[in-house]
């Protein structure tokens, strides 16, 4: 059987390539992709900003259906039986369990995490990304079966956006009565609103796109600082001060991918507060900001950079969706759907930032 993948072949260039779908080796499985989302890091990869993924297959946030099981694969990583036809979400990176990071227990920092994804798709097993008809789950990847009550549209965002936000907020002390400022109401930001509301926190969202602000409000954001109304960093910091009795936020989550947002986060956080740096992924002169480190010292800030998540967080994300899917409009986050044959339109919609997550349906 032949399948197709969407491979990056140069900056802002992709090609749909066709390969024979391989049989899974022992411990591996093959999925038919059912729905995939365009995440911000897919756009970074598409622009050529992810050095390890310059010739790799696009896509990592998706849900699939098992078409073949390798020898010995009888259960998922939560111990639930798995069979052909079951829906599955895989952790999109490898956890080798043998490198120094894995030996420390930092599974999300595995030094071999991109071992499979970074392969040029001309090399077997070809199907290493989610913008593809099929996906090969390596024996070193965690995967979990999807509960029947979760629709594809809701669950496709679990293995990147939602799992990462649950993991990121777990790095902090945000709890009931605390204040979270979310910089950027894209997919990650909206998931974070839901996760923070479940913790009993108050959430202030900073964004300027009307559609995203409307969605943030539907997700339960308590206040919105509109970039159209508060146009400078100083005005936004003053507004958050005003909303927090002159204190600033307990936790600031940066999910904009815009370097100056980090400097602003330093201003938005209270003394002794925490910053989660998640959206800024690019490195280099064009992405530098000016900041006095003394501000961090004087404010006793705690800064957490969070790239991925520990793989078992994906199972928590599924539990979270089962429990809360009727309280938050998760389906609205990925309502913009495009057929696989029109993948360019899905990527363009992702680039436009007018939608939280563009989706690809098969
Ligand atoms: Zn992602
Ligand atoms: Zn490792």
mmCIF file of C-alpha atoms and ligand atoms in Angstrom:
data_model
loop_
_atom_site.group_PDB
_atom_site.id
_atom_site.type_symbol
_atom_site.label_atom_id
_atom_site.label_comp_id
_atom_site.label_asym_id
_atom_site.label_seq_id
_atom_site.Cartn_x
_atom_site.Cartn_y
_atom_site.Cartn_z
ATOM 1 C CA UNK A 1 0.000 0.000 0.000
ATOM 2 C CA UNK A 2 1.224 3.496 -0.899
ATOM 3 C CA UNK A 3 0.906 6.488 1.412
ATOM 4 C CA UNK A 4 1.835 10.177 1.232
ATOM 5 C CA UNK A 5 3.790 12.543 3.479
ATOM 6 C CA UNK A 6 4.248 16.333 3.428
ATOM 7 C CA UNK A 7 7.994 16.954 3.525
ATOM 8 C CA UNK A 8 9.821 20.266 3.965
ATOM 9 C CA UNK A 9 12.231 20.694 1.057
ATOM 10 C CA UNK A 10 13.380 24.291 1.653
ATOM 11 C CA UNK A 11 12.330 27.430 3.524
ATOM 12 C CA UNK A 12 8.553 27.822 2.986
ATOM 13 C CA UNK A 13 8.565 24.925 0.518
ATOM 14 C CA UNK A 14 6.977 21.553 0.925
ATOM 15 C CA UNK A 15 6.450 18.565 -1.322
ATOM 16 C CA UNK A 16 3.948 15.741 -1.014
ATOM 17 C CA UNK A 17 5.953 12.509 -1.454
ATOM 18 C CA UNK A 18 4.686 8.974 -1.880
ATOM 19 C CA UNK A 19 6.143 5.834 -0.309
ATOM 20 C CA UNK A 20 5.185 2.250 0.394
ATOM 21 C CA UNK A 21 3.708 2.066 3.924
ATOM 22 C CA UNK A 22 6.095 -0.218 5.874
ATOM 23 C CA UNK A 23 5.134 -3.079 8.162
ATOM 24 C CA UNK A 24 5.878 -2.212 11.799
ATOM 25 C CA UNK A 25 8.962 -3.734 13.431
ATOM 26 C CA UNK A 26 8.632 -5.402 16.814
ATOM 27 C CA UNK A 27 7.351 -2.878 19.371
ATOM 28 C CA UNK A 28 6.217 -0.386 16.710
ATOM 29 C CA UNK A 29 2.835 0.362 15.151
ATOM 30 C CA UNK A 30 1.461 1.996 12.036
ATOM 31 C CA UNK A 31 -1.417 4.471 12.104
ATOM 32 C CA UNK A 32 -3.707 5.928 9.486
ATOM 33 C CA UNK A 33 -3.846 9.648 10.323
ATOM 34 C CA UNK A 34 -7.412 10.869 10.989
ATOM 35 C CA UNK A 35 -6.936 14.523 11.850
ATOM 36 C CA UNK A 36 -3.887 16.776 12.298
ATOM 37 C CA UNK A 37 -3.512 20.374 13.497
ATOM 38 C CA UNK A 38 -1.142 23.095 12.322
ATOM 39 C CA UNK A 39 0.796 24.041 15.469
ATOM 40 C CA UNK A 40 3.065 27.078 15.793
ATOM 41 C CA UNK A 41 6.156 24.881 15.725
ATOM 42 C CA UNK A 42 5.043 23.369 12.403
ATOM 43 C CA UNK A 43 5.234 26.909 11.033
ATOM 44 C CA UNK A 44 8.736 27.363 12.519
ATOM 45 C CA UNK A 45 9.753 24.116 10.821
ATOM 46 C CA UNK A 46 8.132 25.175 7.528
ATOM 47 C CA UNK A 47 10.068 28.484 7.636
ATOM 48 C CA UNK A 48 13.322 26.543 8.032
ATOM 49 C CA UNK A 49 13.855 27.700 11.635
ATOM 50 C CA UNK A 50 14.172 24.191 13.098
ATOM 51 C CA UNK A 51 17.704 23.052 12.128
ATOM 52 C CA UNK A 52 17.113 19.339 12.846
ATOM 53 C CA UNK A 53 13.864 19.288 10.863
ATOM 54 C CA UNK A 54 14.854 21.086 7.650
ATOM 55 C CA UNK A 55 14.206 17.991 5.511
ATOM 56 C CA UNK A 56 11.680 16.312 7.748
ATOM 57 C CA UNK A 57 8.006 15.527 7.458
ATOM 58 C CA UNK A 58 5.667 18.237 8.741
ATOM 59 C CA UNK A 59 3.121 17.710 11.482
ATOM 60 C CA UNK A 60 3.185 16.398 15.030
ATOM 61 C CA UNK A 61 -0.189 17.249 16.588
ATOM 62 C CA UNK A 62 -2.666 14.598 15.446
ATOM 63 C CA UNK A 63 -4.795 11.544 16.120
ATOM 64 C CA UNK A 64 -4.576 8.298 14.154
ATOM 65 C CA UNK A 65 -6.105 4.849 13.886
ATOM 66 C CA UNK A 66 -4.091 1.634 14.199
ATOM 67 C CA UNK A 67 -3.661 -0.223 10.903
ATOM 68 C CA UNK A 68 -0.832 -2.582 11.911
ATOM 69 C CA UNK A 69 0.755 -3.702 15.171
ATOM 70 C CA UNK A 70 4.360 -4.904 15.459
ATOM 71 C CA UNK A 71 5.253 -8.038 17.415
ATOM 72 C CA UNK A 72 4.656 -7.663 21.125
ATOM 73 C CA UNK A 73 2.411 -4.582 20.933
ATOM 74 C CA UNK A 74 -0.678 -5.575 22.899
ATOM 75 C CA UNK A 75 -1.174 -2.578 25.235
ATOM 76 C CA UNK A 76 -0.658 1.181 25.243
ATOM 77 C CA UNK A 77 1.608 2.970 27.735
ATOM 78 C CA UNK A 78 -1.221 3.183 30.255
ATOM 79 C CA UNK A 79 -1.718 -0.596 30.146
ATOM 80 C CA UNK A 80 -4.931 -0.483 28.107
ATOM 81 C CA UNK A 81 -5.277 -3.157 25.401
ATOM 82 C CA UNK A 82 -4.755 -1.920 21.838
ATOM 83 C CA UNK A 83 -6.083 -3.507 18.647
ATOM 84 C CA UNK A 84 -6.256 -2.708 14.952
ATOM 85 C CA UNK A 85 -8.907 -0.037 14.348
ATOM 86 C CA UNK A 86 -8.386 1.648 17.737
ATOM 87 C CA UNK A 87 -7.758 5.377 17.763
ATOM 88 C CA UNK A 88 -4.403 6.319 19.218
ATOM 89 C CA UNK A 89 -2.450 9.493 20.041
ATOM 90 C CA UNK A 90 1.346 9.127 20.070
ATOM 91 C CA UNK A 91 3.868 11.300 21.862
ATOM 92 C CA UNK A 92 5.513 12.947 18.840
ATOM 93 C CA UNK A 93 9.107 12.414 19.981
ATOM 94 C CA UNK A 94 11.284 9.526 21.075
ATOM 95 C CA UNK A 95 12.053 8.734 24.704
ATOM 96 C CA UNK A 96 15.173 6.538 24.497
ATOM 97 C CA UNK A 97 15.427 5.829 28.258
ATOM 98 C CA UNK A 98 19.216 5.496 27.873
ATOM 99 C CA UNK A 99 20.595 9.032 27.477
ATOM 100 C CA UNK A 100 21.702 11.233 30.410
ATOM 101 C CA UNK A 101 18.435 13.224 30.338
ATOM 102 C CA UNK A 102 16.294 10.080 30.394
ATOM 103 C CA UNK A 103 18.503 8.630 33.154
ATOM 104 C CA UNK A 104 17.752 11.749 35.217
ATOM 105 C CA UNK A 105 14.043 11.175 34.607
ATOM 106 C CA UNK A 106 13.740 14.198 32.319
ATOM 107 C CA UNK A 107 11.991 12.203 29.610
ATOM 108 C CA UNK A 108 10.730 15.323 27.831
ATOM 109 C CA UNK A 109 14.366 16.397 27.394
ATOM 110 C CA UNK A 110 15.541 13.086 25.847
ATOM 111 C CA UNK A 111 18.681 13.802 23.868
ATOM 112 C CA UNK A 112 17.452 11.488 21.112
ATOM 113 C CA UNK A 113 13.961 12.983 20.996
ATOM 114 C CA UNK A 114 14.134 13.899 17.295
ATOM 115 C CA UNK A 115 15.958 10.717 16.209
ATOM 116 C CA UNK A 116 13.022 9.506 14.080
ATOM 117 C CA UNK A 117 11.294 12.769 13.152
ATOM 118 C CA UNK A 118 14.500 14.366 11.831
ATOM 119 C CA UNK A 119 15.048 11.619 9.251
ATOM 120 C CA UNK A 120 14.712 12.608 5.623
ATOM 121 C CA UNK A 121 11.513 10.811 4.567
ATOM 122 C CA UNK A 122 13.382 9.101 1.713
ATOM 123 C CA UNK A 123 14.740 6.917 4.516
ATOM 124 C CA UNK A 124 12.555 4.259 6.103
ATOM 125 C CA UNK A 125 10.134 4.318 7.805
ATOM 126 C CA UNK A 126 9.198 7.479 5.778
ATOM 127 C CA UNK A 127 6.041 8.257 7.787
ATOM 128 C CA UNK A 128 7.588 10.293 10.603
ATOM 129 C CA UNK A 129 5.248 13.324 10.664
ATOM 130 C CA UNK A 130 1.527 13.929 11.046
ATOM 131 C CA UNK A 131 0.725 15.781 7.797
ATOM 132 C CA UNK A 132 0.677 12.368 6.160
ATOM 133 C CA UNK A 133 -1.767 9.636 5.293
ATOM 134 C CA UNK A 134 0.060 7.286 7.706
ATOM 135 C CA UNK A 135 2.343 7.558 10.725
ATOM 136 C CA UNK A 136 4.929 5.109 12.050
ATOM 137 C CA UNK A 137 5.074 4.977 15.861
ATOM 138 C CA UNK A 138 8.613 3.872 16.794
ATOM 139 C CA UNK A 139 9.071 1.390 19.635
ATOM 140 C CA UNK A 140 10.611 4.223 21.717
ATOM 141 C CA UNK A 141 7.531 6.459 21.430
ATOM 142 C CA UNK A 142 4.801 6.465 24.062
ATOM 143 C CA UNK A 143 1.254 6.159 22.730
ATOM 144 C CA UNK A 144 -2.185 6.071 24.309
ATOM 145 C CA UNK A 145 -5.558 4.803 23.099
ATOM 146 C CA UNK A 146 -8.261 7.463 22.768
ATOM 147 C CA UNK A 147 -11.428 7.165 24.887
ATOM 148 C CA UNK A 148 -14.522 6.661 22.677
ATOM 149 C CA UNK A 149 -16.242 9.779 24.001
ATOM 150 C CA UNK A 150 -13.579 12.116 22.570
ATOM 151 C CA UNK A 151 -14.143 13.250 18.968
ATOM 152 C CA UNK A 152 -11.141 13.537 16.629
ATOM 153 C CA UNK A 153 -11.642 17.292 16.462
ATOM 154 C CA UNK A 154 -11.159 17.599 20.223
ATOM 155 C CA UNK A 155 -8.452 15.011 20.765
ATOM 156 C CA UNK A 156 -6.126 15.937 17.870
ATOM 157 C CA UNK A 157 -4.636 18.757 19.963
ATOM 158 C CA UNK A 158 -3.820 16.545 22.957
ATOM 159 C CA UNK A 159 -0.332 15.320 22.033
ATOM 160 C CA UNK A 160 1.246 18.750 21.682
ATOM 161 C CA UNK A 161 -0.784 21.764 22.794
ATOM 162 C CA UNK A 162 -2.790 20.397 25.695
ATOM 163 C CA UNK A 163 -0.196 17.996 27.157
ATOM 164 C CA UNK A 164 2.410 20.739 26.996
ATOM 165 C CA UNK A 165 0.207 23.271 28.770
ATOM 166 C CA UNK A 166 -0.683 20.850 31.582
ATOM 167 C CA UNK A 167 3.022 20.054 31.987
ATOM 168 C CA UNK A 168 4.066 23.726 31.822
ATOM 169 C CA UNK A 169 1.579 24.892 34.451
ATOM 170 C CA UNK A 170 2.680 21.976 36.661
ATOM 171 C CA UNK A 171 6.160 23.567 36.717
ATOM 172 C CA UNK A 172 4.611 26.519 38.573
ATOM 173 C CA UNK A 173 2.871 27.068 41.899
ATOM 174 C CA UNK A 174 -0.262 28.480 40.231
ATOM 175 C CA UNK A 175 -3.216 27.470 42.346
ATOM 176 C CA UNK A 176 -6.677 28.546 43.441
ATOM 177 C CA UNK A 177 -6.887 32.313 43.720
ATOM 178 C CA UNK A 178 -3.623 32.869 41.831
ATOM 179 C CA UNK A 179 -3.425 35.016 38.710
ATOM 180 C CA UNK A 180 -2.121 33.798 35.372
ATOM 181 C CA UNK A 181 -1.417 36.166 32.495
ATOM 182 C CA UNK A 182 -1.488 34.391 29.125
ATOM 183 C CA UNK A 183 0.384 36.253 26.406
ATOM 184 C CA UNK A 184 -1.167 35.060 23.137
ATOM 185 C CA UNK A 185 -4.561 33.347 22.712
ATOM 186 C CA UNK A 186 -3.617 30.840 20.019
ATOM 187 C CA UNK A 187 -4.052 27.106 20.559
ATOM 188 C CA UNK A 188 -1.559 26.879 23.437
ATOM 189 C CA UNK A 189 -2.931 29.970 25.147
ATOM 190 C CA UNK A 190 -6.523 28.751 24.991
ATOM 191 C CA UNK A 191 -5.603 25.322 26.359
ATOM 192 C CA UNK A 192 -3.765 27.108 29.165
ATOM 193 C CA UNK A 193 -6.882 29.126 29.998
ATOM 194 C CA UNK A 194 -8.852 25.885 30.448
ATOM 195 C CA UNK A 195 -6.102 24.213 32.523
ATOM 196 C CA UNK A 196 -5.705 27.294 34.752
ATOM 197 C CA UNK A 197 -9.460 27.690 35.261
ATOM 198 C CA UNK A 198 -9.620 24.043 36.399
ATOM 199 C CA UNK A 199 -6.998 24.946 39.002
ATOM 200 C CA UNK A 200 -9.211 27.742 40.293
ATOM 201 C CA UNK A 201 -6.940 30.499 39.026
ATOM 202 C CA UNK A 202 -7.905 33.865 37.621
ATOM 203 C CA UNK A 203 -6.807 34.302 33.999
ATOM 204 C CA UNK A 204 -5.929 37.506 32.154
ATOM 205 C CA UNK A 205 -5.370 37.098 28.406
ATOM 206 C CA UNK A 206 -3.278 39.492 26.312
ATOM 207 C CA UNK A 207 -4.009 39.369 22.567
ATOM 208 C CA UNK A 208 -5.108 41.642 19.745
ATOM 209 C CA UNK A 209 -6.968 39.394 17.277
ATOM 210 C CA UNK A 210 -10.755 39.789 17.758
ATOM 211 C CA UNK A 211 -11.563 36.133 16.932
ATOM 212 C CA UNK A 212 -8.981 34.914 19.413
ATOM 213 C CA UNK A 213 -10.143 37.318 22.118
ATOM 214 C CA UNK A 214 -13.721 36.114 21.625
ATOM 215 C CA UNK A 215 -12.560 32.497 21.988
ATOM 216 C CA UNK A 216 -10.496 33.309 25.084
ATOM 217 C CA UNK A 217 -13.623 34.759 26.678
ATOM 218 C CA UNK A 218 -15.580 31.608 25.765
ATOM 219 C CA UNK A 219 -12.817 29.548 27.411
ATOM 220 C CA UNK A 220 -13.382 31.488 30.612
ATOM 221 C CA UNK A 221 -10.714 34.204 30.593
ATOM 222 C CA UNK A 222 -11.641 36.602 33.394
ATOM 223 C CA UNK A 223 -10.125 39.676 31.746
ATOM 224 C CA UNK A 224 -8.685 40.546 28.369
ATOM 225 C CA UNK A 225 -5.973 43.111 27.702
ATOM 226 C CA UNK A 226 -6.575 44.012 24.057
ATOM 227 C CA UNK A 227 -3.430 44.985 22.144
ATOM 228 C CA UNK A 228 -5.620 47.323 20.098
ATOM 229 C CA UNK A 229 -6.566 49.249 23.211
ATOM 230 C CA UNK A 230 -3.354 48.953 25.231
ATOM 231 C CA UNK A 231 -0.853 49.526 22.464
ATOM 232 C CA UNK A 232 2.432 49.772 24.367
ATOM 233 C CA UNK A 233 4.165 47.388 26.709
ATOM 234 C CA UNK A 234 4.042 49.992 29.513
ATOM 235 C CA UNK A 235 0.284 50.397 29.097
ATOM 236 C CA UNK A 236 -0.259 46.639 29.264
ATOM 237 C CA UNK A 237 1.941 46.286 32.347
ATOM 238 C CA UNK A 238 0.055 49.171 33.992
ATOM 239 C CA UNK A 239 -3.280 47.531 33.138
ATOM 240 C CA UNK A 240 -2.244 44.187 34.689
ATOM 241 C CA UNK A 241 -0.974 46.057 37.761
ATOM 242 C CA UNK A 242 -4.363 47.729 38.010
ATOM 243 C CA UNK A 243 -6.165 44.389 37.703
ATOM 244 C CA UNK A 244 -3.999 42.778 40.414
ATOM 245 C CA UNK A 245 -4.064 45.447 43.112
ATOM 246 C CA UNK A 246 -0.665 46.771 42.087
ATOM 247 C CA UNK A 247 1.019 43.370 42.483
ATOM 248 C CA UNK A 248 1.425 41.901 38.997
ATOM 249 C CA UNK A 249 0.748 38.316 37.942
ATOM 250 C CA UNK A 250 1.760 35.234 39.937
ATOM 251 C CA UNK A 251 2.575 33.459 36.681
ATOM 252 C CA UNK A 252 3.039 34.792 33.146
ATOM 253 C CA UNK A 253 2.842 32.352 30.250
ATOM 254 C CA UNK A 254 4.527 33.460 27.017
ATOM 255 C CA UNK A 255 3.017 31.629 24.030
ATOM 256 C CA UNK A 256 3.361 34.297 21.351
ATOM 257 C CA UNK A 257 6.670 33.344 19.733
ATOM 258 C CA UNK A 258 7.437 37.074 19.727
ATOM 259 C CA UNK A 259 10.752 37.851 21.492
ATOM 260 C CA UNK A 260 9.733 41.235 23.049
ATOM 261 C CA UNK A 261 6.872 39.416 24.808
ATOM 262 C CA UNK A 262 9.495 37.894 27.110
ATOM 263 C CA UNK A 263 10.674 41.338 28.228
ATOM 264 C CA UNK A 264 7.070 42.279 28.778
ATOM 265 C CA UNK A 265 6.531 39.116 30.841
ATOM 266 C CA UNK A 266 9.306 40.277 33.175
ATOM 267 C CA UNK A 267 7.298 43.468 33.685
ATOM 268 C CA UNK A 268 3.952 41.681 34.050
ATOM 269 C CA UNK A 269 5.077 39.220 36.741
ATOM 270 C CA UNK A 270 4.854 40.135 40.413
ATOM 271 C CA UNK A 271 7.882 40.134 42.719
ATOM 272 C CA UNK A 272 8.662 36.469 43.369
ATOM 273 C CA UNK A 273 6.474 35.502 40.417
ATOM 274 C CA UNK A 274 7.096 32.957 37.701
ATOM 275 C CA UNK A 275 7.495 33.109 33.929
ATOM 276 C CA UNK A 276 6.880 30.218 31.559
ATOM 277 C CA UNK A 277 8.811 30.746 28.324
ATOM 278 C CA UNK A 278 7.205 28.460 25.749
ATOM 279 C CA UNK A 279 6.399 30.294 22.520
ATOM 280 C CA UNK A 280 9.811 31.771 21.728
ATOM 281 C CA UNK A 281 11.761 29.048 19.936
ATOM 282 C CA UNK A 282 13.986 30.957 17.534
ATOM 283 C CA UNK A 283 17.573 31.759 18.420
ATOM 284 C CA UNK A 284 19.826 34.390 16.850
ATOM 285 C CA UNK A 285 20.341 38.102 16.423
ATOM 286 C CA UNK A 286 16.912 38.728 14.915
ATOM 287 C CA UNK A 287 15.325 37.302 18.044
ATOM 288 C CA UNK A 288 17.288 39.154 20.701
ATOM 289 C CA UNK A 289 15.801 41.564 23.219
ATOM 290 C CA UNK A 290 17.401 44.002 25.603
ATOM 291 C CA UNK A 291 16.893 43.376 29.294
ATOM 292 C CA UNK A 292 18.746 44.194 32.521
ATOM 293 C CA UNK A 293 19.298 40.877 34.323
ATOM 294 C CA UNK A 294 19.133 42.934 37.523
ATOM 295 C CA UNK A 295 15.370 43.190 37.072
ATOM 296 C CA UNK A 296 15.125 39.406 37.327
ATOM 297 C CA UNK A 297 17.288 39.446 40.460
ATOM 298 C CA UNK A 298 15.489 42.357 42.095
ATOM 299 C CA UNK A 299 12.085 40.842 41.433
ATOM 300 C CA UNK A 300 13.298 37.356 42.489
ATOM 301 C CA UNK A 301 11.667 35.908 39.379
ATOM 302 C CA UNK A 302 11.552 32.208 38.568
ATOM 303 C CA UNK A 303 11.848 31.556 34.856
ATOM 304 C CA UNK A 304 10.982 28.176 33.384
ATOM 305 C CA UNK A 305 11.733 27.342 29.762
ATOM 306 C CA UNK A 306 9.470 24.510 28.650
ATOM 307 C CA UNK A 307 9.989 22.785 25.303
ATOM 308 C CA UNK A 308 8.115 19.472 25.478
ATOM 309 C CA UNK A 309 6.486 17.433 28.254
ATOM 310 C CA UNK A 310 7.074 14.191 30.067
ATOM 311 C CA UNK A 311 5.359 11.581 27.875
ATOM 312 C CA UNK A 312 2.894 10.368 30.510
ATOM 313 C CA UNK A 313 1.370 13.877 30.463
ATOM 314 C CA UNK A 314 -0.351 12.883 27.238
ATOM 315 C CA UNK A 315 -2.423 10.386 29.214
ATOM 316 C CA UNK A 316 -3.286 13.160 31.673
ATOM 317 C CA UNK A 317 -4.357 15.329 28.742
ATOM 318 C CA UNK A 318 -6.791 12.610 27.628
ATOM 319 C CA UNK A 319 -8.207 12.350 31.169
ATOM 320 C CA UNK A 320 -8.492 16.140 31.282
ATOM 321 C CA UNK A 321 -10.498 16.182 28.029
ATOM 322 C CA UNK A 322 -12.837 13.407 29.173
ATOM 323 C CA UNK A 323 -13.557 15.319 32.370
ATOM 324 C CA UNK A 324 -13.853 18.846 30.965
ATOM 325 C CA UNK A 325 -14.841 18.562 27.286
ATOM 326 C CA UNK A 326 -18.340 19.921 27.932
ATOM 327 C CA UNK A 327 -17.104 22.875 29.991
ATOM 328 C CA UNK A 328 -14.839 24.423 27.346
ATOM 329 C CA UNK A 329 -15.373 24.933 23.596
ATOM 330 C CA UNK A 330 -12.400 22.761 22.556
ATOM 331 C CA UNK A 331 -14.059 22.021 19.207
ATOM 332 C CA UNK A 332 -14.083 25.747 18.349
ATOM 333 C CA UNK A 333 -10.305 25.858 18.712
ATOM 334 C CA UNK A 334 -9.877 23.580 15.674
ATOM 335 C CA UNK A 335 -13.003 24.477 13.693
ATOM 336 C CA UNK A 336 -11.037 25.635 10.639
ATOM 337 C CA UNK A 337 -10.654 22.341 8.715
ATOM 338 C CA UNK A 338 -9.007 21.647 5.353
ATOM 339 C CA UNK A 339 -8.720 18.425 3.344
ATOM 340 C CA UNK A 340 -5.264 16.791 3.121
ATOM 341 C CA UNK A 341 -5.201 17.513 -0.622
ATOM 342 C CA UNK A 342 -5.360 21.213 0.211
ATOM 343 C CA UNK A 343 -2.574 21.190 2.771
ATOM 344 C CA UNK A 344 -1.222 24.539 1.505
ATOM 345 C CA UNK A 345 -4.480 26.215 2.551
ATOM 346 C CA UNK A 346 -4.198 24.709 6.036
ATOM 347 C CA UNK A 347 -0.653 26.034 6.412
ATOM 348 C CA UNK A 348 -1.728 29.463 5.120
ATOM 349 C CA UNK A 349 -4.583 29.534 7.627
ATOM 350 C CA UNK A 350 -2.092 28.689 10.379
ATOM 351 C CA UNK A 351 0.152 31.532 9.225
ATOM 352 C CA UNK A 352 -2.736 34.038 9.249
ATOM 353 C CA UNK A 353 -3.100 33.705 13.048
ATOM 354 C CA UNK A 354 -6.797 34.489 12.692
ATOM 355 C CA UNK A 355 -7.599 30.924 13.756
ATOM 356 C CA UNK A 356 -6.310 29.204 16.885
ATOM 357 C CA UNK A 357 -5.445 25.952 15.111
ATOM 358 C CA UNK A 358 -5.993 25.155 11.441
ATOM 359 C CA UNK A 359 -6.867 21.486 11.047
ATOM 360 C CA UNK A 360 -6.269 18.892 8.337
ATOM 361 C CA UNK A 361 -8.892 16.184 7.883
ATOM 362 C CA UNK A 362 -8.455 12.880 6.055
HETATM 363 ZN ZN1 LIG B 1 3.252 21.614 18.588
HETATM 364 ZN ZN1 LIG B 2 16.771 9.738 26.078
#
